[in-house]
PDB file of C-alpha atoms in Angstrom:
ATOM      1  CA  MET A 166     -18.913 -24.780 -57.636  1.00 51.00           C
ATOM      2  CA  SER A 167     -15.452 -23.337 -58.270  1.00 66.00           C
ATOM      3  CA  TYR A 168     -13.399 -22.139 -61.199  1.00 66.00           C
ATOM      4  CA  SER A 169      -9.664 -22.278 -61.775  1.00 71.00           C
ATOM      5  CA  ASN A 170      -9.625 -19.456 -64.352  1.00 76.00           C
ATOM      6  CA  ALA A 171     -11.742 -17.340 -66.590  1.00 81.00           C
ATOM      7  CA  THR A 172     -11.106 -15.990 -70.101  1.00 91.00           C
ATOM      8  CA  PRO A 173     -12.577 -12.599 -70.994  1.00 93.00           C
ATOM      9  CA  VAL A 174     -14.012 -12.283 -74.509  1.00 89.00           C
ATOM     10  CA  ILE A 175     -13.315  -8.758 -75.665  1.00 93.00           C
ATOM     11  CA  ARG A 176     -15.286  -7.433 -78.646  1.00 88.00           C
ATOM     12  CA  VAL A 177     -13.337  -5.094 -80.908  1.00 91.00           C
ATOM     13  CA  SER A 178     -14.244  -2.983 -83.931  1.00 88.00           C
ATOM     14  CA  ASP A 179     -10.838  -3.236 -85.629  1.00 92.00           C
ATOM     15  CA  TYR A 180      -9.159  -6.587 -85.026  1.00 94.00           C
ATOM     16  CA  ALA A 181      -5.732  -5.548 -86.368  1.00 95.00           C
ATOM     17  CA  ARG A 182      -5.670  -2.384 -84.190  1.00 96.00           C
ATOM     18  CA  ALA A 183      -6.760  -4.387 -81.112  1.00 96.00           C
ATOM     19  CA  LYS A 184      -4.144  -7.055 -81.800  1.00 97.00           C
ATOM     20  CA  THR A 185      -1.434  -4.420 -81.901  1.00 97.00           C
ATOM     21  CA  PHE A 186      -2.663  -2.876 -78.612  1.00 97.00           C
ATOM     22  CA  TYR A 187      -2.770  -6.178 -76.751  1.00 97.00           C
ATOM     23  CA  THR A 188       0.466  -7.578 -78.194  1.00 97.00           C
ATOM     24  CA  ASP A 189       2.736  -4.533 -78.476  1.00 97.00           C
ATOM     25  CA  LEU A 190       1.529  -2.602 -75.446  1.00 97.00           C
ATOM     26  CA  LEU A 191       0.311  -5.270 -72.977  1.00 96.00           C
ATOM     27  CA  GLY A 192       2.627  -8.159 -73.918  1.00 96.00           C
ATOM     28  CA  PHE A 193       0.115 -10.770 -75.088  1.00 97.00           C
ATOM     29  CA  GLU A 194       1.062 -13.256 -77.786  1.00 97.00           C
ATOM     30  CA  ALA A 195      -1.337 -14.579 -80.471  1.00 96.00           C
ATOM     31  CA  LYS A 196      -1.618 -18.356 -79.968  1.00 96.00           C
ATOM     32  CA  GLU A 197      -4.362 -19.013 -82.489  1.00 94.00           C
ATOM     33  CA  GLU A 198      -6.303 -16.902 -84.961  1.00 95.00           C
ATOM     34  CA  ALA A 199      -9.264 -17.633 -87.241  1.00 92.00           C
ATOM     35  CA  GLY A 200     -11.578 -16.061 -89.780  1.00 85.00           C
ATOM     36  CA  GLU A 201     -12.365 -16.290 -93.493  1.00 84.00           C
ATOM     37  CA  PRO A 202     -11.382 -14.398 -95.433  1.00 84.00           C
ATOM     38  CA  VAL A 203     -10.269 -11.891 -92.750  1.00 83.00           C
ATOM     39  CA  VAL A 204      -8.965 -12.870 -89.333  1.00 88.00           C
ATOM     40  CA  GLY A 205     -11.498 -11.800 -86.745  1.00 91.00           C
ATOM     41  CA  PHE A 206     -10.936 -14.034 -83.766  1.00 93.00           C
ATOM     42  CA  GLY A 207      -7.868 -14.739 -81.704  1.00 95.00           C
ATOM     43  CA  ILE A 208      -6.695 -16.472 -78.565  1.00 95.00           C
ATOM     44  CA  PHE A 209      -3.959 -14.487 -76.853  1.00 96.00           C
ATOM     45  CA  ARG A 210      -1.797 -15.344 -73.864  1.00 95.00           C
ATOM     46  CA  ALA A 211       0.627 -13.577 -71.535  1.00 94.00           C
ATOM     47  CA  GLY A 212       1.973 -15.837 -68.826  1.00 93.00           C
ATOM     48  CA  ASP A 213      -1.045 -17.510 -67.216  1.00 91.00           C
ATOM     49  CA  ALA A 214      -3.513 -14.904 -68.496  1.00 92.00           C
ATOM     50  CA  GLN A 215      -5.612 -15.569 -71.567  1.00 94.00           C
ATOM     51  CA  ILE A 216      -8.042 -13.386 -73.575  1.00 95.00           C
ATOM     52  CA  PHE A 217     -10.148 -13.860 -76.678  1.00 95.00           C
ATOM     53  CA  LEU A 218     -10.481 -10.982 -79.105  1.00 94.00           C
ATOM     54  CA  VAL A 219     -13.441 -11.103 -81.469  1.00 90.00           C
ATOM     55  CA  SER A 220     -14.474  -8.682 -84.191  1.00 90.00           C
ATOM     56  CA  TRP A 221     -17.980  -7.307 -83.901  1.00 82.00           C
ATOM     57  CA  ASP A 222     -20.086  -4.900 -85.946  1.00 72.00           C
ATOM     58  CA  GLY A 223     -22.865  -3.066 -84.236  1.00 67.00           C
ATOM     59  CA  PRO A 224     -23.853  -1.282 -81.090  1.00 65.00           C
ATOM     60  CA  GLU A 225     -23.386  -2.593 -77.592  1.00 65.00           C
ATOM     61  CA  ALA A 226     -25.279  -1.358 -74.533  1.00 61.00           C
ATOM     62  CA  ALA A 227     -23.413   1.452 -72.812  1.00 62.00           C
ATOM     63  CA  TYR A 228     -21.156  -0.066 -70.213  1.00 64.00           C
ATOM     64  CA  ASP A 229     -18.249   1.796 -68.732  1.00 69.00           C
ATOM     65  CA  LYS A 230     -17.127  -0.735 -66.090  1.00 78.00           C
ATOM     66  CA  TRP A 231     -14.295  -3.279 -66.366  1.00 87.00           C
ATOM     67  CA  ARG A 232     -14.360  -5.741 -69.197  1.00 86.00           C
ATOM     68  CA  ALA A 233     -11.463  -7.765 -67.767  1.00 91.00           C
ATOM     69  CA  TYR A 234      -9.330  -7.899 -64.627  1.00 92.00           C
ATOM     70  CA  PHE A 235      -5.649  -8.908 -64.895  1.00 93.00           C
ATOM     71  CA  TYR A 236      -3.143  -9.867 -62.169  1.00 91.00           C
ATOM     72  CA  PRO A 237       0.261  -8.756 -63.500  1.00 92.00           C
ATOM     73  CA  ARG A 238       3.317 -10.475 -62.021  1.00 89.00           C
ATOM     74  CA  ASP A 239       5.217  -7.142 -61.968  1.00 92.00           C
ATOM     75  CA  PHE A 240       2.666  -4.380 -61.230  1.00 94.00           C
ATOM     76  CA  ASN A 241       5.324  -1.639 -60.923  1.00 95.00           C
ATOM     77  CA  GLY A 242       6.945  -2.786 -64.118  1.00 95.00           C
ATOM     78  CA  LEU A 243       3.606  -2.575 -65.948  1.00 95.00           C
ATOM     79  CA  VAL A 244       3.009   0.934 -64.649  1.00 96.00           C
ATOM     80  CA  ALA A 245       6.491   1.956 -65.768  1.00 96.00           C
ATOM     81  CA  HIS A 246       5.994   0.323 -69.191  1.00 95.00           C
ATOM     82  CA  LEU A 247       2.659   2.061 -69.805  1.00 97.00           C
ATOM     83  CA  THR A 248       4.141   5.401 -68.644  1.00 97.00           C
ATOM     84  CA  ALA A 249       7.160   5.042 -70.936  1.00 97.00           C
ATOM     85  CA  ARG A 250       4.864   4.230 -73.891  1.00 96.00           C
ATOM     86  CA  GLY A 251       2.676   7.292 -73.191  1.00 97.00           C
ATOM     87  CA  GLN A 252      -0.395   5.228 -72.510  1.00 97.00           C
ATOM     88  CA  ALA A 253      -2.991   6.946 -70.368  1.00 97.00           C
ATOM     89  CA  PHE A 254      -4.322   5.121 -67.342  1.00 98.00           C
ATOM     90  CA  LYS A 255      -6.141   5.814 -64.091  1.00 97.00           C
ATOM     91  CA  GLY A 256      -4.365   5.148 -60.811  1.00 97.00           C
ATOM     92  CA  PRO A 257      -2.593   3.536 -59.261  1.00 97.00           C
ATOM     93  CA  ARG A 258      -4.893   3.528 -56.239  1.00 96.00           C
ATOM     94  CA  VAL A 259      -5.411   1.276 -53.238  1.00 97.00           C
ATOM     95  CA  THR A 260      -8.986   0.045 -53.017  1.00 93.00           C
ATOM     96  CA  GLU A 261     -11.145  -0.559 -49.969  1.00 91.00           C
ATOM     97  CA  TYR A 262     -10.845  -4.249 -50.747  1.00 90.00           C
ATOM     98  CA  GLY A 263      -7.062  -4.234 -50.467  1.00 93.00           C
ATOM     99  CA  MET A 264      -5.916  -4.157 -54.074  1.00 94.00           C
ATOM    100  CA  ARG A 265      -3.590  -1.737 -55.803  1.00 97.00           C
ATOM    101  CA  GLU A 266      -5.076  -1.084 -59.184  1.00 95.00           C
ATOM    102  CA  ILE A 267      -4.781   0.812 -62.444  1.00 96.00           C
ATOM    103  CA  GLU A 268      -7.329   1.083 -65.301  1.00 95.00           C
ATOM    104  CA  VAL A 269      -6.448   1.188 -68.992  1.00 95.00           C
ATOM    105  CA  THR A 270      -8.938   1.782 -71.756  1.00 93.00           C
ATOM    106  CA  ASP A 271      -8.269  -0.015 -75.055  1.00 93.00           C
ATOM    107  CA  PRO A 272      -8.936   1.592 -78.489  1.00 93.00           C
ATOM    108  CA  ASP A 273     -12.527   0.264 -78.494  1.00 87.00           C
ATOM    109  CA  GLY A 274     -13.372   1.730 -75.084  1.00 87.00           C
ATOM    110  CA  ASN A 275     -12.996  -1.521 -73.136  1.00 89.00           C
ATOM    111  CA  VAL A 276     -11.916  -0.703 -69.602  1.00 91.00           C
ATOM    112  CA  LEU A 277      -9.206  -3.133 -68.340  1.00 92.00           C
ATOM    113  CA  CYS A 278      -8.242  -3.301 -64.688  1.00 94.00           C
ATOM    114  CA  PHE A 279      -4.790  -4.522 -63.521  1.00 93.00           C
ATOM    115  CA  GLY A 280      -4.352  -5.266 -59.839  1.00 92.00           C
ATOM    116  CA  GLN A 281      -2.137  -6.703 -57.156  1.00 92.00           C
ATOM    117  CA  ASP A 282      -2.606  -7.316 -53.483  1.00 93.00           C
ATOM    118  CA  ALA A 283      -1.777  -4.033 -51.658  1.00 94.00           C
ATOM    119  CA  GLY A 284      -0.526  -5.950 -48.650  1.00 87.00           C
TER     120      GLY A 284
END
């Protein structure tokens, strides 16, 4: 069995705030949104990457690991962009598995990892 891609589904407590974070800061574009009477689901794309944002109300089991892993085309450009915007992040660091990575936490506490081959 193999897969060509995966789409992370990211649960958010404030859809509008999350949409701003993912579009304004990380460069995603809303391709489709739904919800009655309030929008609470969206499909967002940036290049070949796709995410779903979905509103949720209620607790989730404590989980502080990555919710999504992204492969930016311009890793250094992303680091510079986040720095210029004053966005906190961990890294960059080179991992034991040969990736150069940073971690960004969105407004709902979802940890997002961005990586490129360190080679």
